[in-house]
Tab-separated table of C-alpha atoms in Angstrom:
chain	number	residue	atom	x	y	z
A	18	UNK	CA	84.354	-126.693	9.721
A	19	UNK	CA	81.546	-129.299	9.310
A	20	UNK	CA	79.357	-127.369	11.840
A	21	UNK	CA	80.069	-124.484	9.801
A	22	UNK	CA	79.062	-126.055	6.484
A	23	UNK	CA	75.823	-127.462	7.826
A	24	UNK	CA	74.948	-123.988	9.253
A	25	UNK	CA	75.262	-122.587	5.741
A	26	UNK	CA	73.464	-125.169	4.015
A	27	UNK	CA	70.555	-124.556	6.408
A	28	UNK	CA	70.614	-121.151	5.992
A	29	UNK	CA	70.556	-121.702	2.075
A	30	UNK	CA	67.854	-124.330	2.131
A	31	UNK	CA	65.765	-121.978	4.510
A	32	UNK	CA	66.211	-118.948	2.556
A	33	UNK	CA	65.292	-121.166	-0.792
A	34	UNK	CA	62.157	-122.305	0.755
A	35	UNK	CA	61.178	-118.816	1.775
A	36	UNK	CA	61.610	-117.569	-1.777
A	37	UNK	CA	59.714	-120.342	-3.186
A	38	UNK	CA	56.656	-119.929	-0.478
A	39	UNK	CA	56.990	-116.278	-1.066
A	40	UNK	CA	56.299	-116.689	-5.089
A	41	UNK	CA	53.957	-119.081	-4.646
A	42	UNK	CA	51.386	-116.807	-2.545
A	43	UNK	CA	52.252	-114.156	-4.959
A	44	UNK	CA	51.305	-116.364	-8.132
A	45	UNK	CA	47.640	-117.142	-7.001
A	46	UNK	CA	46.965	-113.905	-5.194
A	47	UNK	CA	42.947	-112.713	-5.232
A	48	UNK	CA	42.018	-109.636	-7.132
A	49	UNK	CA	40.932	-107.279	-4.989
A	50	UNK	CA	37.672	-106.402	-3.770
A	51	UNK	CA	34.866	-105.055	-6.007
A	52	UNK	CA	34.654	-101.188	-5.958
A	53	UNK	CA	31.157	-99.789	-4.516
A	54	UNK	CA	28.198	-99.329	-6.811
A	55	UNK	CA	28.659	-96.118	-8.847
A	56	UNK	CA	26.750	-96.593	-12.170
A	57	UNK	CA	24.311	-94.210	-12.995
A	58	UNK	CA	20.508	-95.500	-13.843
A	59	UNK	CA	21.052	-94.871	-17.677
A	60	UNK	CA	24.288	-97.136	-17.456
A	61	UNK	CA	22.241	-99.915	-15.529
A	62	UNK	CA	19.122	-99.826	-17.664
A	63	UNK	CA	20.807	-100.683	-20.918
A	64	UNK	CA	23.502	-103.284	-19.194
A	65	UNK	CA	24.477	-106.369	-21.110
A	66	UNK	CA	23.369	-109.622	-19.742
A	67	UNK	CA	26.592	-111.882	-19.775
A	68	UNK	CA	26.571	-115.409	-20.288
A	69	UNK	CA	29.880	-117.141	-18.990
A	70	UNK	CA	29.887	-120.568	-20.697
A	71	UNK	CA	32.149	-123.371	-18.859
A	72	UNK	CA	35.284	-122.289	-19.878
A	73	UNK	CA	37.392	-118.947	-18.923
A	74	UNK	CA	37.706	-116.651	-16.089
A	75	UNK	CA	34.817	-114.232	-14.507
A	76	UNK	CA	35.508	-110.658	-14.680
A	77	UNK	CA	36.741	-109.404	-11.954
A	78	UNK	CA	37.948	-105.835	-10.397
A	79	UNK	CA	40.853	-104.822	-12.289
A	80	UNK	CA	41.442	-102.027	-9.250
A	81	UNK	CA	40.136	-102.187	-5.771
A	82	UNK	CA	38.947	-99.432	-3.357
A	83	UNK	CA	42.395	-98.802	-1.889
A	84	UNK	CA	43.707	-98.476	-5.279
A	85	UNK	CA	45.132	-102.118	-5.327
A	86	UNK	CA	45.984	-103.630	-8.765
A	87	UNK	CA	44.782	-106.817	-10.232
A	88	UNK	CA	47.990	-109.116	-10.020
A	89	UNK	CA	46.523	-111.193	-12.928
A	90	UNK	CA	47.237	-114.679	-13.795
A	91	UNK	CA	49.833	-117.065	-15.426
A	92	UNK	CA	48.260	-118.120	-18.764
A	93	UNK	CA	49.332	-122.056	-17.693
A	94	UNK	CA	46.767	-124.781	-16.196
A	95	UNK	CA	43.527	-125.145	-16.650
A	96	UNK	CA	41.500	-122.303	-18.694
A	97	UNK	CA	39.307	-121.346	-15.844
A	98	UNK	CA	41.864	-122.143	-13.020
A	99	UNK	CA	41.966	-119.953	-10.201
A	100	UNK	CA	39.474	-117.734	-11.618
A	101	UNK	CA	36.048	-119.192	-11.839
A	102	UNK	CA	35.014	-119.721	-8.101
A	103	UNK	CA	32.361	-118.119	-6.014
A	104	UNK	CA	34.571	-115.611	-4.850
A	105	UNK	CA	35.039	-114.348	-8.562
A	106	UNK	CA	31.506	-114.342	-9.172
A	107	UNK	CA	30.387	-112.347	-6.043
A	108	UNK	CA	33.087	-109.711	-6.711
A	109	UNK	CA	32.297	-109.808	-10.629
A	110	UNK	CA	32.862	-105.857	-11.390
A	111	UNK	CA	32.091	-104.214	-14.733
A	112	UNK	CA	32.688	-100.577	-15.233
A	113	UNK	CA	30.633	-98.421	-17.424
A	114	UNK	CA	30.648	-95.005	-18.955
A	115	UNK	CA	28.089	-93.407	-21.447
A	116	UNK	CA	27.883	-90.370	-23.789
A	117	UNK	CA	25.145	-88.982	-25.823
A	118	UNK	CA	25.400	-87.190	-28.908
A	119	UNK	CA	23.065	-86.230	-31.660
A	120	UNK	CA	20.009	-88.459	-30.736
A	121	UNK	CA	22.360	-91.359	-29.665
A	122	UNK	CA	24.027	-92.925	-26.442
A	123	UNK	CA	26.840	-94.910	-26.120
A	124	UNK	CA	27.183	-96.759	-23.219
A	125	UNK	CA	30.884	-98.430	-22.913
A	126	UNK	CA	30.973	-101.646	-20.158
A	127	UNK	CA	34.489	-102.793	-19.798
A	128	UNK	CA	35.075	-106.114	-17.956
A	129	UNK	CA	38.438	-107.247	-16.888
A	130	UNK	CA	39.881	-111.090	-17.205
A	131	UNK	CA	42.799	-111.898	-14.926
A	132	UNK	CA	44.043	-113.921	-18.092
A	133	UNK	CA	42.922	-114.945	-21.744
A	134	UNK	CA	44.096	-118.203	-22.208
A	135	UNK	CA	42.846	-120.517	-25.068
A	136	UNK	CA	44.826	-123.886	-24.854
A	137	UNK	CA	44.400	-125.890	-21.641
A	138	UNK	CA	48.008	-126.234	-19.964
A	139	UNK	CA	49.824	-123.753	-22.413
A	140	UNK	CA	50.399	-119.896	-22.615
A	141	UNK	CA	50.477	-120.017	-26.263
A	142	UNK	CA	48.581	-117.403	-27.827
A	143	UNK	CA	47.040	-115.840	-24.203
A	144	UNK	CA	48.088	-113.326	-21.881
A	145	UNK	CA	47.830	-112.060	-18.296
A	146	UNK	CA	45.371	-109.417	-18.299
A	147	UNK	CA	42.519	-109.063	-20.583
A	148	UNK	CA	39.786	-106.170	-21.069
A	149	UNK	CA	36.558	-106.648	-23.192
A	150	UNK	CA	33.937	-104.900	-23.916
A	151	UNK	CA	30.213	-104.524	-24.859
A	152	UNK	CA	28.634	-101.339	-26.395
A	153	UNK	CA	24.836	-100.343	-26.071
A	154	UNK	CA	23.724	-97.923	-28.667
A	155	UNK	CA	20.660	-96.468	-27.680
A	156	UNK	CA	18.702	-94.540	-30.000
A	157	UNK	CA	17.423	-91.548	-27.727
A	158	UNK	CA	14.115	-91.344	-29.837
A	159	UNK	CA	12.917	-94.818	-29.052
A	160	UNK	CA	14.716	-95.235	-25.705
A	161	UNK	CA	15.971	-98.461	-26.832
A	162	UNK	CA	19.068	-100.464	-27.644
A	163	UNK	CA	19.447	-100.612	-31.499
A	164	UNK	CA	23.031	-101.921	-31.779
A	165	UNK	CA	25.270	-103.650	-29.311
A	166	UNK	CA	29.341	-103.742	-30.234
A	167	UNK	CA	31.208	-106.207	-28.848
A	168	UNK	CA	35.320	-106.697	-28.303
A	169	UNK	CA	37.368	-109.964	-28.855
A	170	UNK	CA	41.235	-109.062	-28.937
A	171	UNK	CA	41.429	-106.390	-31.343
A	172	UNK	CA	38.338	-107.044	-33.295
A	173	UNK	CA	35.209	-104.939	-32.811
A	174	UNK	CA	31.690	-106.112	-34.055
A	175	UNK	CA	28.466	-104.539	-34.240
A	176	UNK	CA	25.019	-106.313	-34.675
A	177	UNK	CA	21.602	-104.982	-34.993
A	178	UNK	CA	19.410	-105.411	-31.995
A	179	UNK	CA	17.288	-108.344	-33.900
A	180	UNK	CA	20.685	-110.395	-33.868
A	181	UNK	CA	21.577	-109.690	-30.410
């Protein structure tokens, strides 16, 4: 009887250990590798320059070449935890699409972030997975960006070239 109880206890502890290790590794999975370059010359010519300050995640791929989706990160711990290292910077990904009409071209640049966290150590006000956008408004007559729109959460702001 004592031997059965010891075996059962060992089995339960081993199963719990596997569960903990399996869950921990999935929680910190790296995002997928970036997609090959596919943006045309127009999208590249007017692409924005991003300034990543000292906090927050770098933009990473939302989906990999094999269809793997980014797992995202929990909104706990450090604001820049597990999403601001050299791998993330080397594999940074921004998606671009453009449409021209009536003398204007709008080029939408979409960046995916593994988490949006505002308060260190707390998930309050944050969420897993975040897309933010920059739109370059190109005047076809002058072939220059006259306006830039940016998103932050559900807000879109548009600025004239003189303010960018």
